[in-house]
Amino acid sequence: MSAVSRPLVSVVVPTYDRPAYLRSAVQSVFDQTYDAVELLVVDDCSPRPAAPVLDELNPDGRHRVRVIRHERNRGGSAARATGIRAAEGEYVAFLDDDDEWLPTKLEKQVAVLDAHPEVGLVYTGTQVIDSDGEKLESVTPVAHGSLTKTLLCRNVIGTFSKVMVRRALVEEVGTPDERFPSWQDLEWYVRLSRHCSVAGIREPLIRYQTDSPGRITDDVDDALVSRRLFVEKFDPLAREYGRLFGRKFRAWAAYRVGRLLVMHGEFDRARPLLVSAVKQYPFEPRFVKFLLPTLGGRRAYRFIKAAKRRAGTDT
């Protein structure tokens, strides 16, 4: 198949004042084996504009690139929405500016969408790396098909950087909800999943750096706001699956924030959330696992972490 006849993929890269990371991310787009690509870099009013980075990487204009700059900082969801609205491709993929793609990512995702019209979203596995580029682990997809119930409790898809969607589906469902300071990906995936099947490629095709500065998942206050918005928005949907599932849905929302607070050592703030999770849905062992350190303090948490490392299990 010639490049001309291939479906165009619009790649949306939101960025804010991280030129070194942006260079690596954009270069990983240029290195893709799939070449029917338009790159849309949305500069969320960076103090150091992103355009010079793109000029440096694409001096001869060989790659199809647009830089769209916000006049004020509006956040990641707004930047992605701007990119989506500007996209001309049949498919839309997303790349955070501190992640990188492996060269065959787009080609393999397009192949899945071309072959399976019922699939509206396809995601990939992840290589988790440290700041030195050393591989820590690989995470591969385990969930496929109709995922709405699963996503109401757990983000089994993960970061935006793993995802490609049909633009027609996005036009039907809408862009990510800009009210959410975090959990924007999960909120959007729930809405998308109600209109399509989801497919996962069991291969790590993105590189995700865990200790990148400014990861939005680390902001506890944002997570507390997002939890409230998430429950308000989707509680009626969760209740459609029955009263017990509604309790499970609310318990998972509380657990996700409580777990984050425990990992930040804020046990007093975590305790009521985790108690709530256990009361609402006592059938999930990990809720208790994270509640216990909040009762025993930091020493208990270190003991549990050490015990799990010795046993070869995660938290």
XYZ file of C-alpha atoms in Angstrom:
315
model
C 0.000 0.000 0.000
C 1.431 3.382 -0.918
C 1.850 6.148 1.636
C -0.694 8.234 -0.305
C -3.465 5.654 0.168
C -2.789 5.075 3.846
C -5.148 6.626 6.391
C -3.740 9.854 7.793
C -2.878 9.753 11.506
C -3.014 13.020 13.439
C -0.550 12.978 16.333
C -1.402 15.414 19.131
C 1.448 16.418 21.465
C 0.522 18.832 24.272
C 3.560 20.540 25.767
C 4.476 23.076 28.410
C 8.030 24.364 28.796
C 9.938 21.065 28.535
C 12.014 21.513 25.362
C 14.464 18.689 26.123
C 11.650 16.172 26.615
C 9.776 17.569 23.628
C 12.755 16.965 21.329
C 12.844 13.282 22.247
C 9.079 12.878 21.940
C 8.894 14.554 18.539
C 11.890 12.649 17.229
C 10.143 9.398 18.143
C 7.219 10.521 15.950
C 9.545 11.316 13.062
C 11.162 7.873 13.473
C 7.893 5.979 12.969
C 7.757 3.337 10.218
C 4.281 4.655 9.372
C 4.682 7.863 7.374
C 1.126 9.127 6.719
C 1.314 11.405 9.744
C 0.525 14.994 10.642
C 2.074 16.237 13.873
C 0.129 18.792 15.923
C 2.162 20.240 18.789
C -0.020 22.296 21.129
C 2.125 24.734 23.094
C 0.176 25.565 26.248
C 1.689 29.064 26.503
C 5.196 27.892 27.440
C 7.613 30.583 28.697
C 10.043 29.103 26.164
C 7.959 28.635 22.993
C 7.921 25.197 21.407
C 8.168 26.350 17.775
C 11.991 26.661 17.706
C 12.315 23.023 18.805
C 10.219 21.916 15.840
C 12.158 24.164 13.470
C 15.381 22.587 14.705
C 14.106 19.022 14.247
C 12.375 19.635 10.917
C 14.603 22.182 9.124
C 13.747 21.058 5.602
C 10.001 20.812 6.240
C 9.993 17.150 5.265
C 7.545 16.256 8.031
C 4.003 17.615 8.174
C 4.016 19.707 11.353
C 1.844 22.412 12.904
C 2.528 24.240 16.158
C -0.554 25.733 17.818
C 0.147 28.055 20.727
C -2.370 28.939 23.425
C -2.403 32.593 24.451
C -2.686 31.510 28.097
C -1.968 28.311 29.983
C -5.103 26.161 29.957
C -3.944 22.671 30.987
C -3.450 19.293 29.348
C -7.083 18.534 28.529
C -7.559 21.867 26.794
C -4.342 21.336 24.828
C -5.488 17.904 23.656
C -8.894 19.308 22.737
C -7.215 22.017 20.672
C -5.197 19.358 18.857
C -8.249 17.179 18.255
C -10.191 20.071 16.765
C -7.295 20.837 14.415
C -6.795 17.186 13.391
C -7.468 16.191 9.811
C -6.572 12.508 10.078
C -8.892 9.527 10.070
C -7.166 8.384 13.256
C -5.873 10.445 16.192
C -2.985 9.419 18.452
C -1.629 11.186 21.513
C 1.873 11.578 22.887
C 2.748 13.346 26.129
C 5.880 15.425 25.746
C 7.815 13.357 28.304
C 7.066 9.993 26.669
C 8.500 8.377 23.549
C 7.204 5.882 21.014
C 8.956 2.841 19.608
C 9.213 2.990 15.793
C 6.408 0.552 14.885
C 3.729 1.886 17.237
C 1.578 3.768 14.736
C 1.899 1.117 12.033
C 0.668 -1.636 14.348
C -2.221 0.416 15.723
C -3.416 1.438 12.258
C -3.360 -2.224 11.206
C -5.712 -3.115 14.095
C -8.158 -0.301 13.346
C -8.134 -1.047 9.620
C -8.855 -4.731 10.239
C -11.505 -4.344 12.971
C -14.182 -1.710 12.279
C -15.890 -2.411 15.613
C -12.756 -1.228 17.461
C -12.710 2.494 18.166
C -9.715 2.657 20.498
C -6.493 0.647 20.432
C -3.763 0.873 23.042
C -0.361 -0.705 23.520
C 1.974 -1.995 26.176
C 4.541 0.185 27.937
C 8.245 0.113 28.705
C 8.685 1.773 32.087
C 12.102 3.455 32.366
C 13.994 5.531 34.910
C 15.660 8.907 34.371
C 18.771 7.187 32.972
C 16.735 5.340 30.352
C 17.131 2.008 32.127
C 14.185 -0.333 31.676
C 12.386 -1.066 34.940
C 9.506 -3.210 33.697
C 7.137 -3.873 30.809
C 3.368 -3.556 31.168
C 1.225 -5.325 28.590
C -2.521 -4.963 27.902
C -4.814 -7.465 29.582
C -8.237 -5.957 28.881
C -10.085 -6.013 25.548
C -13.605 -5.729 24.186
C -16.400 -3.929 26.005
C -14.644 -2.199 28.898
C -17.080 0.319 30.349
C -17.658 -1.538 33.634
C -13.948 -2.219 34.044
C -12.984 1.398 33.372
C -15.500 2.729 35.870
C -13.285 1.143 38.520
C -9.786 0.901 37.057
C -7.810 2.614 34.335
C -6.683 -0.564 32.591
C -5.708 1.405 29.467
C -3.301 3.879 31.027
C -1.697 7.034 29.707
C -2.883 8.939 26.628
C 0.455 8.148 24.961
C -0.631 4.533 24.433
C -3.860 5.370 22.642
C -5.094 5.763 19.066
C -8.769 6.499 18.348
C -11.007 6.967 15.329
C -11.659 10.661 14.748
C -15.277 9.878 13.815
C -15.748 8.392 17.294
C -14.278 11.492 18.919
C -16.647 13.683 16.914
C -19.516 11.614 18.338
C -18.344 11.499 21.957
C -16.520 14.815 22.325
C -13.119 15.789 23.671
C -11.749 15.120 27.188
C -13.560 16.999 29.938
C -11.489 20.114 30.647
C -12.851 20.430 34.189
C -10.730 17.488 35.335
C -7.270 18.507 36.625
C -6.271 14.820 36.520
C -7.980 11.535 35.564
C -8.723 13.173 32.186
C -7.709 9.997 30.403
C -9.956 7.709 32.456
C -12.940 10.064 32.169
C -12.587 10.090 28.390
C -12.022 6.352 28.068
C -15.268 5.633 29.936
C -17.235 7.778 27.492
C -15.490 6.344 24.428
C -15.951 2.751 25.622
C -19.735 3.126 25.595
C -19.628 3.491 21.804
C -16.970 1.006 20.701
C -14.904 -2.059 21.398
C -11.361 -1.605 22.744
C -8.299 -3.550 21.560
C -4.868 -3.876 23.145
C -1.584 -4.709 21.418
C 0.373 -7.005 23.707
C 3.687 -5.349 22.999
C 5.400 -2.449 24.815
C 5.456 0.291 22.165
C 5.882 3.404 24.321
C 8.612 4.429 26.750
C 7.249 5.967 29.957
C 9.623 7.691 32.381
C 8.357 7.277 35.931
C 10.301 10.127 37.515
C 9.643 12.775 34.889
C 9.075 16.117 36.671
C 5.552 17.444 36.705
C 3.691 14.150 36.249
C 0.071 15.147 36.811
C -0.641 11.800 38.519
C 1.517 12.964 41.463
C -0.734 15.901 42.403
C -2.865 14.813 45.350
C -5.106 17.885 45.451
C -5.887 17.477 41.754
C -6.797 13.845 42.382
C -9.212 14.834 45.143
C -11.002 17.251 42.809
C -11.037 14.710 39.995
C -12.465 12.014 42.240
C -15.405 14.257 43.129
C -16.050 15.140 39.484
C -15.666 11.516 38.360
C -18.177 10.214 40.909
C -20.654 13.010 40.151
C -20.421 12.361 36.418
C -20.564 8.578 36.336
C -22.439 7.511 39.465
C -25.750 7.276 37.537
C -24.069 5.078 34.930
C -22.492 2.842 37.581
C -25.869 2.394 39.297
C -27.275 1.040 36.043
C -25.147 -2.060 36.705
C -26.777 -2.613 40.096
C -26.529 -1.298 43.654
C -23.483 -3.411 44.549
C -21.582 -2.243 41.502
C -22.432 1.356 42.373
C -20.780 0.821 45.763
C -17.797 -0.832 44.092
C -17.439 2.128 41.718
C -17.404 4.661 44.551
C -15.015 2.497 46.588
C -12.493 2.329 43.745
C -12.626 6.100 43.288
C -11.873 6.597 46.985
C -9.135 3.954 46.917
C -7.266 5.547 44.015
C -6.876 8.814 45.915
C -6.233 7.086 49.245
C -3.471 4.986 47.711
C -1.828 8.095 46.280
C -1.947 9.782 49.688
C -0.349 6.744 51.332
C 2.442 6.762 48.757
C 3.032 10.434 49.641
C 3.116 9.552 53.334
C -0.079 11.486 54.122
C -1.652 8.762 56.236
C -4.131 10.953 58.124
C -5.646 12.237 54.877
C -5.636 8.773 53.340
C -7.357 6.998 56.220
C -10.979 8.200 55.772
C -10.850 7.540 52.035
C -9.566 4.007 52.492
C -11.989 3.306 55.336
C -14.761 4.419 53.007
C -13.474 2.114 50.260
C -13.402 -0.901 52.586
C -16.868 -0.167 54.002
C -18.450 0.270 50.603
C -16.790 -2.736 48.989
C -15.049 -5.083 51.473
C -14.361 -7.739 48.813
C -11.241 -6.087 47.345
C -8.069 -7.093 49.299
C -5.953 -4.174 48.089
C -8.252 -1.700 49.829
C -7.324 -3.261 53.173
C -3.689 -3.535 52.117
C -3.413 0.228 51.846
C -5.637 0.973 54.822
C -3.383 -0.910 57.255
C -0.379 1.451 56.958
C -2.644 4.399 57.775
C -3.481 2.691 61.073
C 0.106 1.773 61.896
C 1.924 4.825 60.567
C 5.005 5.208 58.418
C 6.877 2.342 60.121
C 4.075 -0.089 59.274
C 4.068 1.114 55.686
C 7.826 0.541 55.347
C 7.426 -2.917 56.878
C 4.673 -3.879 54.439
C 6.672 -2.557 51.470
C 9.736 -4.529 52.544
C 7.696 -7.691 53.054
C 6.212 -7.386 49.583
C 9.635 -6.908 48.006
C 10.856 -10.062 49.738
C 7.786 -11.931 48.530
C 8.221 -10.588 44.978
C 4.785 -8.941 44.895
C 3.743 -5.377 44.165
C 1.522 -3.008 46.088
